[in-house]
Short mmCIF file of N, CA, C and O in Angstrom, two decimals:
data_model
loop_
_atom_site.label_atom_id
_atom_site.label_comp_id
_atom_site.label_asym_id
_atom_site.label_seq_id
_atom_site.Cartn_x
_atom_site.Cartn_y
_atom_site.Cartn_z
N MET A 1 29.72 -134.49 -144.52
CA MET A 1 28.44 -134.71 -144.49
C MET A 1 27.57 -133.25 -143.37
O MET A 1 26.51 -133.19 -143.59
N GLY A 2 28.15 -132.22 -143.37
CA GLY A 2 28.60 -131.06 -142.57
C GLY A 2 27.46 -130.32 -143.16
O GLY A 2 26.85 -129.59 -142.24
N ASP A 3 27.35 -130.37 -144.07
CA ASP A 3 26.78 -129.58 -144.84
C ASP A 3 25.17 -130.69 -145.11
O ASP A 3 25.31 -131.09 -146.59
N PRO A 4 24.29 -129.42 -144.88
CA PRO A 4 23.17 -130.70 -145.58
C PRO A 4 23.23 -130.05 -147.09
O PRO A 4 21.64 -131.19 -147.49
N ASN A 5 22.64 -129.16 -147.88
CA ASN A 5 22.97 -129.32 -149.13
C ASN A 5 23.82 -130.07 -149.64
O ASN A 5 23.53 -130.36 -151.30
N THR A 6 25.19 -129.85 -149.28
CA THR A 6 25.74 -131.26 -149.61
C THR A 6 26.22 -132.76 -149.69
O THR A 6 26.47 -133.19 -149.84
N SER A 7 25.01 -133.80 -147.94
CA SER A 7 25.54 -134.14 -147.21
C SER A 7 25.14 -134.91 -148.32
O SER A 7 25.85 -136.68 -147.66
N ALA A 8 24.66 -134.46 -149.54
CA ALA A 8 23.88 -136.29 -150.03
C ALA A 8 24.76 -137.00 -150.63
O ALA A 8 25.25 -138.19 -151.41
N ARG A 9 26.37 -135.93 -151.14
CA ARG A 9 26.66 -136.18 -152.12
C ARG A 9 28.29 -136.91 -151.82
O ARG A 9 29.38 -137.58 -151.72
N ASP A 10 28.10 -136.74 -149.89
CA ASP A 10 29.16 -137.76 -149.41
C ASP A 10 29.00 -139.09 -149.93
O ASP A 10 28.06 -140.11 -149.44
N PRO A 11 30.06 -139.84 -149.43
CA PRO A 11 30.25 -141.71 -149.75
C PRO A 11 29.88 -141.94 -147.85
O PRO A 11 29.75 -143.15 -148.09
N ILE A 12 29.75 -141.85 -146.95
CA ILE A 12 29.82 -141.83 -145.70
C ILE A 12 27.91 -142.05 -145.39
O ILE A 12 27.36 -142.33 -144.48
N PHE A 13 26.87 -141.17 -146.46
CA PHE A 13 26.14 -141.21 -146.05
C PHE A 13 25.36 -141.93 -146.36
O PHE A 13 24.98 -142.20 -145.30
N TYR A 14 24.99 -142.37 -147.66
CA TYR A 14 24.99 -143.94 -147.86
C TYR A 14 24.69 -144.87 -147.00
O TYR A 14 23.62 -146.01 -146.36
N LEU A 15 26.20 -144.96 -146.37
CA LEU A 15 26.27 -145.95 -145.38
C LEU A 15 26.41 -145.57 -143.86
O LEU A 15 25.26 -145.96 -143.00
N HIS A 16 25.99 -144.77 -143.94
CA HIS A 16 25.44 -144.26 -142.82
C HIS A 16 23.88 -143.94 -142.30
O HIS A 16 23.18 -145.17 -141.78
N HIS A 17 22.69 -143.83 -143.13
CA HIS A 17 21.91 -143.76 -143.40
C HIS A 17 20.80 -146.01 -143.94
O HIS A 17 20.11 -146.04 -142.72
N ALA A 18 21.86 -146.03 -145.32
CA ALA A 18 21.64 -147.57 -144.26
C ALA A 18 22.28 -148.17 -143.87
O ALA A 18 20.42 -149.71 -142.72
N ASN A 19 22.24 -148.22 -142.46
CA ASN A 19 23.25 -148.72 -141.03
C ASN A 19 22.07 -148.32 -139.80
O ASN A 19 21.48 -149.15 -139.15
N ILE A 20 21.68 -146.51 -140.27
CA ILE A 20 20.63 -146.60 -139.77
C ILE A 20 18.64 -147.43 -139.74
O ILE A 20 18.51 -148.10 -138.32
N ASP A 21 19.06 -147.54 -141.02
CA ASP A 21 17.61 -148.46 -142.05
C ASP A 21 17.58 -149.28 -141.11
O ASP A 21 16.73 -150.05 -140.35
N ARG A 22 19.06 -150.36 -141.23
CA ARG A 22 18.75 -151.16 -140.70
C ARG A 22 18.39 -151.64 -139.14
O ARG A 22 18.49 -152.93 -138.73
N LEU A 23 19.54 -150.91 -138.38
CA LEU A 23 19.14 -150.77 -136.85
C LEU A 23 17.39 -150.73 -136.95
O LEU A 23 17.10 -151.07 -135.59
N TRP A 24 16.96 -149.78 -137.62
CA TRP A 24 15.51 -149.65 -137.29
C TRP A 24 15.24 -151.40 -137.21
O TRP A 24 13.97 -151.48 -136.37
N LYS A 25 15.64 -151.81 -138.66
CA LYS A 25 14.88 -152.77 -138.61
C LYS A 25 14.87 -154.08 -137.89
O LYS A 25 14.19 -155.36 -137.01
N ARG A 26 16.17 -154.61 -137.51
CA ARG A 26 16.47 -154.69 -135.87
C ARG A 26 15.47 -154.70 -134.78
O ARG A 26 15.16 -155.58 -133.91
N TRP A 27 15.59 -153.32 -134.32
CA TRP A 27 14.82 -152.88 -133.29
C TRP A 27 12.92 -153.31 -133.34
O TRP A 27 12.70 -153.76 -132.24
N LEU A 28 12.85 -153.34 -134.94
CA LEU A 28 10.91 -153.33 -134.95
C LEU A 28 11.12 -154.83 -134.17
O LEU A 28 10.21 -155.63 -134.15
N ASP A 29 11.40 -155.36 -134.94
CA ASP A 29 11.86 -157.27 -134.90
C ASP A 29 11.97 -158.07 -133.20
O ASP A 29 11.53 -159.10 -133.42
N ARG A 30 12.36 -156.85 -132.95
CA ARG A 30 12.61 -157.68 -131.06
C ARG A 30 11.30 -157.60 -130.58
O ARG A 30 10.77 -157.69 -130.16
N GLY A 31 9.42 -156.40 -131.45
CA GLY A 31 8.82 -156.92 -130.70
C GLY A 31 8.21 -156.29 -129.03
O GLY A 31 8.80 -155.05 -129.49
N SER A 32 7.29 -156.92 -128.65
CA SER A 32 6.63 -156.28 -127.84
C SER A 32 6.70 -154.29 -127.80
O SER A 32 7.02 -153.57 -126.86
N GLY A 33 5.48 -154.69 -128.53
CA GLY A 33 4.33 -153.43 -129.62
C GLY A 33 5.95 -152.35 -129.76
O GLY A 33 5.06 -150.94 -130.45
N ARG A 34 6.81 -152.50 -130.31
CA ARG A 34 7.36 -151.47 -131.23
C ARG A 34 6.99 -151.40 -132.50
O ARG A 34 6.55 -153.01 -132.87
N GLN A 35 6.31 -150.85 -133.40
CA GLN A 35 6.26 -151.01 -134.74
C GLN A 35 6.50 -149.85 -135.29
O GLN A 35 6.93 -148.48 -135.04
N ASP A 36 6.32 -149.38 -137.15
CA ASP A 36 6.08 -148.47 -137.27
C ASP A 36 5.42 -147.17 -137.10
O ASP A 36 4.80 -148.58 -136.74
N PRO A 37 5.23 -146.06 -137.04
CA PRO A 37 4.61 -145.08 -136.82
C PRO A 37 3.58 -145.00 -137.80
O PRO A 37 2.61 -143.63 -137.97
N THR A 38 2.36 -145.99 -138.82
CA THR A 38 1.64 -145.77 -139.33
C THR A 38 0.54 -145.66 -138.84
O THR A 38 -0.73 -145.34 -139.32
N GLY A 39 0.37 -145.10 -137.08
CA GLY A 39 -0.88 -144.15 -137.37
C GLY A 39 -0.65 -142.94 -137.14
O GLY A 39 -1.69 -142.32 -136.96
N ASP A 40 0.35 -142.71 -138.13
CA ASP A 40 0.90 -140.96 -138.05
C ASP A 40 0.73 -140.47 -139.35
O ASP A 40 1.93 -141.52 -140.75
N GLN A 41 -0.63 -140.72 -139.54
CA GLN A 41 -1.16 -139.88 -141.53
C GLN A 41 -0.22 -138.81 -142.28
O GLN A 41 -0.32 -139.33 -143.66
N VAL A 42 0.15 -138.18 -141.65
CA VAL A 42 1.36 -136.98 -142.59
C VAL A 42 2.65 -137.63 -142.64
O VAL A 42 2.86 -137.34 -143.94
N TRP A 43 2.59 -138.71 -141.31
CA TRP A 43 4.51 -139.37 -142.20
C TRP A 43 3.24 -139.94 -143.12
O TRP A 43 5.58 -140.72 -143.86
N MET A 44 2.36 -140.69 -142.88
CA MET A 44 2.59 -142.11 -143.66
C MET A 44 1.77 -141.61 -145.13
O MET A 44 2.29 -142.41 -146.03
N ASN A 45 1.27 -140.53 -145.51
CA ASN A 45 0.79 -140.29 -146.39
C ASN A 45 1.53 -138.76 -146.98
O ASN A 45 1.23 -138.00 -148.76
N THR A 46 3.18 -138.61 -146.56
CA THR A 46 3.42 -136.89 -147.39
C THR A 46 4.48 -137.33 -148.55
O THR A 46 4.59 -138.65 -148.13
N MET A 47 4.84 -137.57 -149.52
CA MET A 47 5.00 -137.49 -151.07
C MET A 47 6.89 -136.91 -150.71
O MET A 47 6.61 -135.64 -150.24
N PHE A 48 7.89 -137.74 -150.60
CA PHE A 48 9.01 -137.40 -150.77
C PHE A 48 9.78 -137.36 -152.46
O PHE A 48 9.05 -139.21 -152.61
N THR A 49 10.46 -137.31 -152.36
CA THR A 49 11.30 -136.85 -154.08
C THR A 49 12.12 -137.28 -153.28
O THR A 49 13.14 -137.20 -152.63
N PHE A 50 12.73 -139.48 -154.22
CA PHE A 50 13.90 -139.32 -154.41
C PHE A 50 14.82 -139.22 -156.09
O PHE A 50 14.11 -139.39 -156.89
N PHE A 51 15.82 -140.07 -155.67
CA PHE A 51 16.01 -140.83 -157.49
C PHE A 51 16.87 -141.85 -157.05
O PHE A 51 17.34 -142.33 -156.24
N ASP A 52 16.42 -143.01 -158.91
CA ASP A 52 16.94 -143.90 -158.29
C ASP A 52 18.38 -144.60 -158.74
O ASP A 52 18.60 -143.29 -159.19
N GLU A 53 19.01 -145.44 -159.23
CA GLU A 53 19.87 -145.33 -159.91
C GLU A 53 20.04 -145.44 -160.99
O GLU A 53 22.01 -145.16 -161.20
N LYS A 54 19.00 -144.66 -162.28
CA LYS A 54 19.22 -144.49 -163.20
C LYS A 54 18.87 -142.68 -164.03
O LYS A 54 19.02 -142.55 -164.41
N GLY A 55 18.96 -142.32 -162.12
CA GLY A 55 19.79 -140.93 -162.15
C GLY A 55 17.71 -140.23 -162.15
O GLY A 55 16.66 -138.87 -162.62
N GLN A 56 16.79 -141.53 -162.26
CA GLN A 56 15.21 -140.68 -162.30
C GLN A 56 14.70 -140.48 -160.98
O GLN A 56 14.26 -141.02 -160.21
N GLN A 57 13.71 -139.49 -161.60
CA GLN A 57 12.82 -138.73 -159.84
C GLN A 57 12.24 -139.70 -159.19
O GLN A 57 11.01 -140.03 -160.58
N VAL A 58 11.99 -139.87 -158.18
CA VAL A 58 11.32 -141.06 -157.92
C VAL A 58 10.08 -140.77 -156.62
O VAL A 58 10.78 -139.94 -156.46
N GLN A 59 9.36 -140.69 -156.67
CA GLN A 59 7.98 -140.19 -155.31
C GLN A 59 8.19 -142.04 -154.60
O GLN A 59 7.19 -142.47 -155.14
N LYS A 60 7.82 -141.53 -152.69
CA LYS A 60 6.60 -142.33 -152.86
C LYS A 60 7.25 -141.66 -151.39
O LYS A 60 7.72 -140.42 -150.64
N THR A 61 6.23 -142.29 -150.65
CA THR A 61 5.69 -142.14 -149.26
C THR A 61 5.71 -143.01 -148.38
O THR A 61 6.06 -144.31 -148.80
N GLY A 62 5.67 -142.29 -146.87
CA GLY A 62 6.07 -143.40 -146.15
C GLY A 62 5.44 -144.94 -146.05
O GLY A 62 6.67 -145.69 -145.59
N LYS A 63 4.10 -144.81 -146.49
CA LYS A 63 3.74 -146.24 -146.18
C LYS A 63 4.06 -147.36 -147.62
O LYS A 63 3.99 -147.52 -147.46
N ASP A 64 4.60 -145.74 -148.85
CA ASP A 64 5.35 -147.81 -149.41
C ASP A 64 6.41 -147.60 -150.00
O ASP A 64 7.43 -148.19 -150.01
N ILE A 65 6.84 -147.32 -148.41
CA ILE A 65 8.48 -148.30 -147.86
C ILE A 65 9.01 -148.92 -146.81
O ILE A 65 9.49 -149.26 -145.76
N LEU A 66 7.09 -149.42 -145.73
CA LEU A 66 6.84 -150.47 -145.43
C LEU A 66 8.06 -151.26 -144.90
O LEU A 66 8.64 -151.51 -144.26
N ASP A 67 7.67 -152.07 -146.07
CA ASP A 67 8.80 -153.46 -146.51
C ASP A 67 9.45 -153.64 -147.54
O ASP A 67 9.65 -153.39 -147.81
N THR A 68 10.64 -153.70 -146.69
CA THR A 68 12.14 -153.77 -147.82
C THR A 68 11.87 -154.73 -149.15
O THR A 68 12.30 -154.32 -149.92
N VAL A 69 11.22 -155.94 -148.64
CA VAL A 69 11.36 -157.19 -149.08
C VAL A 69 10.78 -156.76 -150.78
O VAL A 69 10.63 -157.13 -150.77
N GLY A 70 9.42 -156.69 -149.92
CA GLY A 70 7.58 -156.53 -150.30
C GLY A 70 7.91 -155.11 -151.74
O GLY A 70 7.07 -155.15 -152.68
N GLN A 71 7.73 -153.82 -150.99
CA GLN A 71 8.05 -152.78 -151.64
C GLN A 71 9.41 -152.05 -152.34
O GLN A 71 8.84 -151.45 -153.32
N LEU A 72 10.52 -152.50 -151.67
CA LEU A 72 11.19 -151.99 -152.11
C LEU A 72 12.72 -153.39 -152.62
O LEU A 72 13.38 -152.48 -153.53
N ASN A 73 12.28 -154.28 -152.79
CA ASN A 73 13.26 -154.72 -153.55
C ASN A 73 14.18 -155.64 -152.42
O ASN A 73 15.31 -156.33 -153.79
N TYR A 74 14.16 -155.80 -151.04
CA TYR A 74 15.31 -156.26 -150.70
C TYR A 74 15.71 -156.10 -149.36
O TYR A 74 14.43 -156.24 -148.48
N CYS A 75 16.86 -157.07 -148.35
CA CYS A 75 17.12 -157.81 -148.08
C CYS A 75 18.18 -157.08 -146.81
O CYS A 75 19.01 -157.43 -147.94
N TYR A 76 18.30 -156.68 -146.04
CA TYR A 76 19.49 -156.79 -145.39
C TYR A 76 19.87 -158.06 -144.88
O TYR A 76 19.47 -159.28 -144.39
N ASP A 77 21.57 -158.02 -145.17
CA ASP A 77 22.42 -160.06 -145.31
C ASP A 77 22.12 -160.34 -142.92
O ASP A 77 21.97 -161.25 -143.25
N ASP A 78 21.24 -159.68 -143.05
CA ASP A 78 21.91 -160.84 -141.64
C ASP A 78 19.83 -160.52 -141.12
O ASP A 78 19.48 -160.52 -139.86
N ASP A 79 18.81 -160.08 -141.76
CA ASP A 79 17.48 -160.83 -141.39
C ASP A 79 17.49 -162.07 -141.18
O ASP A 79 18.24 -162.62 -142.56
N PRO A 80 17.10 -163.24 -140.99
CA PRO A 80 16.23 -164.36 -140.35
C PRO A 80 16.23 -164.51 -141.98
O PRO A 80 14.65 -163.47 -142.08
N GLY A 81 16.45 -165.51 -143.25
CA GLY A 81 15.57 -166.11 -144.08
C GLY A 81 16.58 -165.03 -145.28
O GLY A 81 16.50 -165.81 -146.44
N CYS A 82 16.77 -164.43 -145.08
CA CYS A 82 18.13 -163.48 -146.32
C CYS A 82 18.59 -164.84 -147.10
O CYS A 82 19.38 -164.32 -146.53
N LEU A 83 18.79 -164.48 -147.92
CA LEU A 83 19.47 -164.56 -149.10
C LEU A 83 20.47 -164.29 -149.98
O LEU A 83 19.22 -163.54 -151.20
N ILE A 84 21.14 -163.89 -149.96
CA ILE A 84 22.00 -163.00 -150.28
C ILE A 84 23.12 -163.60 -151.95
O ILE A 84 23.15 -164.34 -151.25
N GLN A 85 23.18 -162.96 -151.98
CA GLN A 85 22.99 -163.76 -153.60
C GLN A 85 24.12 -162.49 -154.90
O GLN A 85 23.66 -161.91 -155.29
N THR A 86 25.88 -162.46 -154.76
CA THR A 86 26.91 -162.18 -155.19
C THR A 86 25.81 -162.12 -157.28
O THR A 86 25.95 -163.37 -157.82
N PRO A 87 25.45 -160.66 -157.42
CA PRO A 87 25.00 -161.42 -159.41
C PRO A 87 26.30 -161.74 -159.49
O PRO A 87 27.83 -161.07 -159.25
N PRO A 88 26.38 -162.21 -160.96
CA PRO A 88 27.94 -162.61 -161.72
C PRO A 88 29.04 -161.38 -162.19
O PRO A 88 29.16 -161.90 -161.77
N SER A 89 27.78 -160.35 -162.84
CA SER A 89 29.12 -159.54 -162.71
C SER A 89 29.69 -158.22 -161.67
O SER A 89 30.83 -158.12 -162.26
N ALA A 90 28.96 -158.41 -160.74
CA ALA A 90 29.36 -158.28 -159.25
C ALA A 90 30.21 -158.94 -158.78
O ALA A 90 32.05 -158.34 -158.80
N ALA A 91 30.38 -160.19 -158.81
CA ALA A 91 32.32 -160.85 -159.11
C ALA A 91 33.35 -161.23 -159.43
O ALA A 91 33.94 -161.06 -159.89
N ILE A 92 32.98 -160.74 -161.77
CA ILE A 92 33.43 -160.75 -162.61
C ILE A 92 33.42 -159.06 -161.87
O ILE A 92 35.68 -158.76 -162.08
N THR A 93 33.30 -158.24 -161.98
CA THR A 93 33.82 -156.64 -161.68
C THR A 93 34.94 -156.06 -160.17
O THR A 93 35.72 -155.68 -160.38
N LEU A 94 34.18 -157.52 -159.54
CA LEU A 94 35.14 -157.57 -157.88
C LEU A 94 36.43 -157.74 -157.49
O LEU A 94 37.80 -157.65 -157.42
N GLU A 95 37.03 -158.95 -158.71
CA GLU A 95 37.71 -160.52 -158.90
C GLU A 95 39.20 -158.27 -159.66
O GLU A 95 39.68 -159.01 -159.06
N PRO A 96 38.98 -158.76 -160.76
CA PRO A 96 40.49 -158.06 -160.25
C PRO A 96 41.08 -156.52 -159.27
O PRO A 96 42.18 -156.60 -158.79
N ILE A 97 40.24 -156.79 -159.33
CA ILE A 97 40.72 -155.32 -157.53
C ILE A 97 40.41 -155.74 -156.64
O ILE A 97 41.52 -155.52 -156.18
N TYR A 98 40.25 -156.91 -156.27
CA TYR A 98 40.40 -158.29 -155.00
C TYR A 98 42.08 -158.09 -155.62
O TYR A 98 42.92 -157.90 -154.48
N TYR A 99 42.83 -158.91 -156.67
CA TYR A 99 44.13 -159.28 -157.45
C TYR A 99 44.39 -157.14 -156.82
O TYR A 99 45.88 -158.36 -156.46
N TYR A 100 44.61 -157.17 -157.72
CA TYR A 100 45.37 -155.27 -157.19
C TYR A 100 45.53 -155.57 -155.94
O TYR A 100 46.24 -154.60 -155.73
N LEU A 101 44.50 -155.67 -154.82
CA LEU A 101 44.30 -155.00 -153.26
C LEU A 101 45.74 -155.58 -153.33
O LEU A 101 46.35 -155.30 -151.68
N LEU A 102 45.77 -156.89 -153.15
CA LEU A 102 46.72 -158.21 -152.70
C LEU A 102 48.07 -157.63 -153.21
O LEU A 102 49.06 -158.47 -152.49
N GLN A 103 48.62 -157.17 -154.36
CA GLN A 103 49.75 -157.09 -154.91
C GLN A 103 50.44 -156.29 -154.17
O GLN A 103 49.90 -155.33 -152.99
#
């Protein structure tokens, strides 16, 4: 992750940023005036370019990603009320790997 030009290709990059997002959510959940910077119109309206799981270019603004459940269709496993369901295909895929790790 030392080179900004290639850091997104490092497997730890995703894990690191996913945890930062989760920690931000936990911090917001503590209340006491904590909130997203919705008053910052530059942050709320700047268009960012990403690539989805199919490699297709997607553009989103800050206001498009504030609600992980409603806008991005995911929740963190430690969110109150979050029900994590393992897709059947994931269970089938992971079972042989787990088996071989135990051998």
